[in-house]
Amino acid sequence: LLIFTDLDGSLLDHDTYDHKPAREWLERLATARVPVIFNTSKTAAEVWPLYRELGLTAPFIAENGGCVHLPPDWAGDEPADDDGWARVVLGASRQRILTVLEAVRETESLRFRGFADMTVEEIISLTGLDAAGAERARQREASEPLVWKDSASALEHFRLELIGAGLELTRGGRFHHVMGETCNKGRACGWLISRFEQLHGAGVASIGLGDGPNDIPMFDTVDAAVIIRGRHEQPIEVRDESRAYRTRAEGPQGWAEGLAHWLDDE
Ligand code: 2M8
Ligand code: MG
């Protein structure tokens, strides 16, 4: 079994970033040696502190599916760092994204501000992160969040320009995110499921937990989905409702409720 989970509003409380209500389940999964795989729009730099705090050993997916980080036992033939971890960029590199953004800004004179244009203070005031957190959110490898400062029609024009360059625009809680095309949380989690099956020569079941529209591709990829009650306006519609459980509770309470639904007494 593999567990894929979103962080904000799912494993972590939307406001307090607390995960206490999920702790008992995290311990049960650790004892049963079930990998808990983060699938988040946060950067790897933002993921590491929590990953270490929870004592995880699984891979994780950062930047909305843009980048997969593999521990030594998952790395396969991928070129690894000194510590044995490998990093696979599934979308476009941030370098390429920034080059395209600069070119589009100049030739089309569109108004937007990306994280690369912002000071740490600006990111703090937009996100409520502290200085260290904002600095970590800025260390991006495969996506660029931005604030749109131009008209709605200019945004549609921008979207088409990006498609022409092999990039895509998605929507997060606060920002627009520029990413490589067809790269999302579902594709990244499918990639890891295949990697696991290759390494172990057997099929594996998967559960995906999340609360937002950007989690839909993940819900549609896993065997069983937990749609955590959230605060997004957009309805969360999945391909197969019979493989989805919608929680009553929000955040980490909902997280525990969803796992109990699929895993208790089975
Ligand atoms: C950004 O992501 C969220 C995802 O929904 C957003 O668009 O609001 C990212 O920059 C992420 O790295 C950061 O932690 C988060 C902070 O609010 O904002
Ligand atoms: Mg979320």
mmCIF file with all atom_site columns, C-alpha atoms and ligand atoms in Angstrom, residues 41-43 46 115 127 129 137 140 145 172-175 177, ligand 1:
data_model
loop_
_atom_site.group_PDB
_atom_site.id
_atom_site.type_symbol
_atom_site.label_atom_id
_atom_site.label_alt_id
_atom_site.label_comp_id
_atom_site.label_asym_id
_atom_site.label_entity_id
_atom_site.label_seq_id
_atom_site.pdbx_PDB_ins_code
_atom_site.Cartn_x
_atom_site.Cartn_y
_atom_site.Cartn_z
_atom_site.occupancy
_atom_site.B_iso_or_equiv
_atom_site.pdbx_formal_charge
_atom_site.auth_seq_id
_atom_site.auth_comp_id
_atom_site.auth_asym_id
_atom_site.auth_atom_id
_atom_site.pdbx_PDB_model_num
ATOM   1  C CA . SER A 1 41  ? 2.634  22.466 -4.178  1.00 0.00 ? 41  SER A CA 1
ATOM   2  C CA . LYS A 1 42  ? 5.299  23.424 -1.661  1.00 0.00 ? 42  LYS A CA 1
ATOM   3  C CA . THR A 1 43  ? 8.991  23.328 -2.538  1.00 0.00 ? 43  THR A CA 1
ATOM   4  C CA . GLU A 1 46  ? 9.655  23.701 2.568   1.00 0.00 ? 46  GLU A CA 1
ATOM   5  C CA . PHE A 1 115 ? 8.380  34.946 -6.734  1.00 0.00 ? 115 PHE A CA 1
ATOM   6  C CA . THR A 1 127 ? 1.506  34.348 2.351   1.00 0.00 ? 127 THR A CA 1
ATOM   7  C CA . LEU A 1 129 ? 4.886  32.684 6.121   1.00 0.00 ? 129 LEU A CA 1
ATOM   8  C CA . ALA A 1 137 ? 9.140  28.855 -0.644  1.00 0.00 ? 137 ALA A CA 1
ATOM   9  C CA . ARG A 1 140 ? 11.892 26.516 -6.535  1.00 0.00 ? 140 ARG A CA 1
ATOM   10 C CA . PRO A 1 145 ? 3.938  31.245 -8.484  1.00 0.00 ? 145 PRO A CA 1
ATOM   11 C CA . GLY A 1 172 ? -3.305 27.526 -6.180  1.00 0.00 ? 172 GLY A CA 1
ATOM   12 C CA . GLY A 1 173 ? -4.934 28.893 -3.040  1.00 0.00 ? 173 GLY A CA 1
ATOM   13 C CA . ARG A 1 174 ? -3.249 32.276 -3.391  1.00 0.00 ? 174 ARG A CA 1
ATOM   14 C CA . PHE A 1 175 ? -1.254 32.321 -6.615  1.00 0.00 ? 175 PHE A CA 1
ATOM   15 C CA . HIS A 1 177 ? 1.443  28.762 -10.847 1.00 0.00 ? 177 HIS A CA 1
HETATM 16 C C1 . 2M8 B 2 .   ? 2.191  28.713 -2.812  1.00 0.00 ? 1   2M8 B C1 1
HETATM 17 O O1 . 2M8 B 2 .   ? 1.282  27.680 -3.017  1.00 0.00 ? 1   2M8 B O1 1
HETATM 18 C C2 . 2M8 B 2 .   ? -0.076 27.779 -2.628  1.00 0.00 ? 1   2M8 B C2 1
HETATM 19 C C3 . 2M8 B 2 .   ? -0.706 26.448 -3.032  1.00 0.00 ? 1   2M8 B C3 1
HETATM 20 O O2 . 2M8 B 2 .   ? -2.046 26.422 -2.998  1.00 0.00 ? 1   2M8 B O2 1
HETATM 21 C C4 . 2M8 B 2 .   ? -0.836 28.915 -3.266  1.00 0.00 ? 1   2M8 B C4 1
HETATM 22 O O3 . 2M8 B 2 .   ? -0.804 29.129 -4.473  1.00 0.00 ? 1   2M8 B O3 1
HETATM 23 O O4 . 2M8 B 2 .   ? -1.521 29.596 -2.488  1.00 0.00 ? 1   2M8 B O4 1
HETATM 24 C C5 . 2M8 B 2 .   ? 3.584  28.126 -2.996  1.00 0.00 ? 1   2M8 B C5 1
HETATM 25 O O5 . 2M8 B 2 .   ? 4.454  29.160 -3.242  1.00 0.00 ? 1   2M8 B O5 1
HETATM 26 C C6 . 2M8 B 2 .   ? 4.086  27.366 -1.801  1.00 0.00 ? 1   2M8 B C6 1
HETATM 27 O O6 . 2M8 B 2 .   ? 5.441  27.067 -2.000  1.00 0.00 ? 1   2M8 B O6 1
HETATM 28 C C7 . 2M8 B 2 .   ? 3.916  28.209 -0.549  1.00 0.00 ? 1   2M8 B C7 1
HETATM 29 O O7 . 2M8 B 2 .   ? 4.212  27.449 0.583   1.00 0.00 ? 1   2M8 B O7 1
HETATM 30 C C8 . 2M8 B 2 .   ? 2.484  28.698 -0.430  1.00 0.00 ? 1   2M8 B C8 1
HETATM 31 C C9 . 2M8 B 2 .   ? 2.369  29.614 0.757   1.00 0.00 ? 1   2M8 B C9 1
HETATM 32 O O8 . 2M8 B 2 .   ? 1.090  30.146 0.895   1.00 0.00 ? 1   2M8 B O8 1
HETATM 33 O O9 . 2M8 B 2 .   ? 2.096  29.404 -1.597  1.00 0.00 ? 1   2M8 B O9 1
#
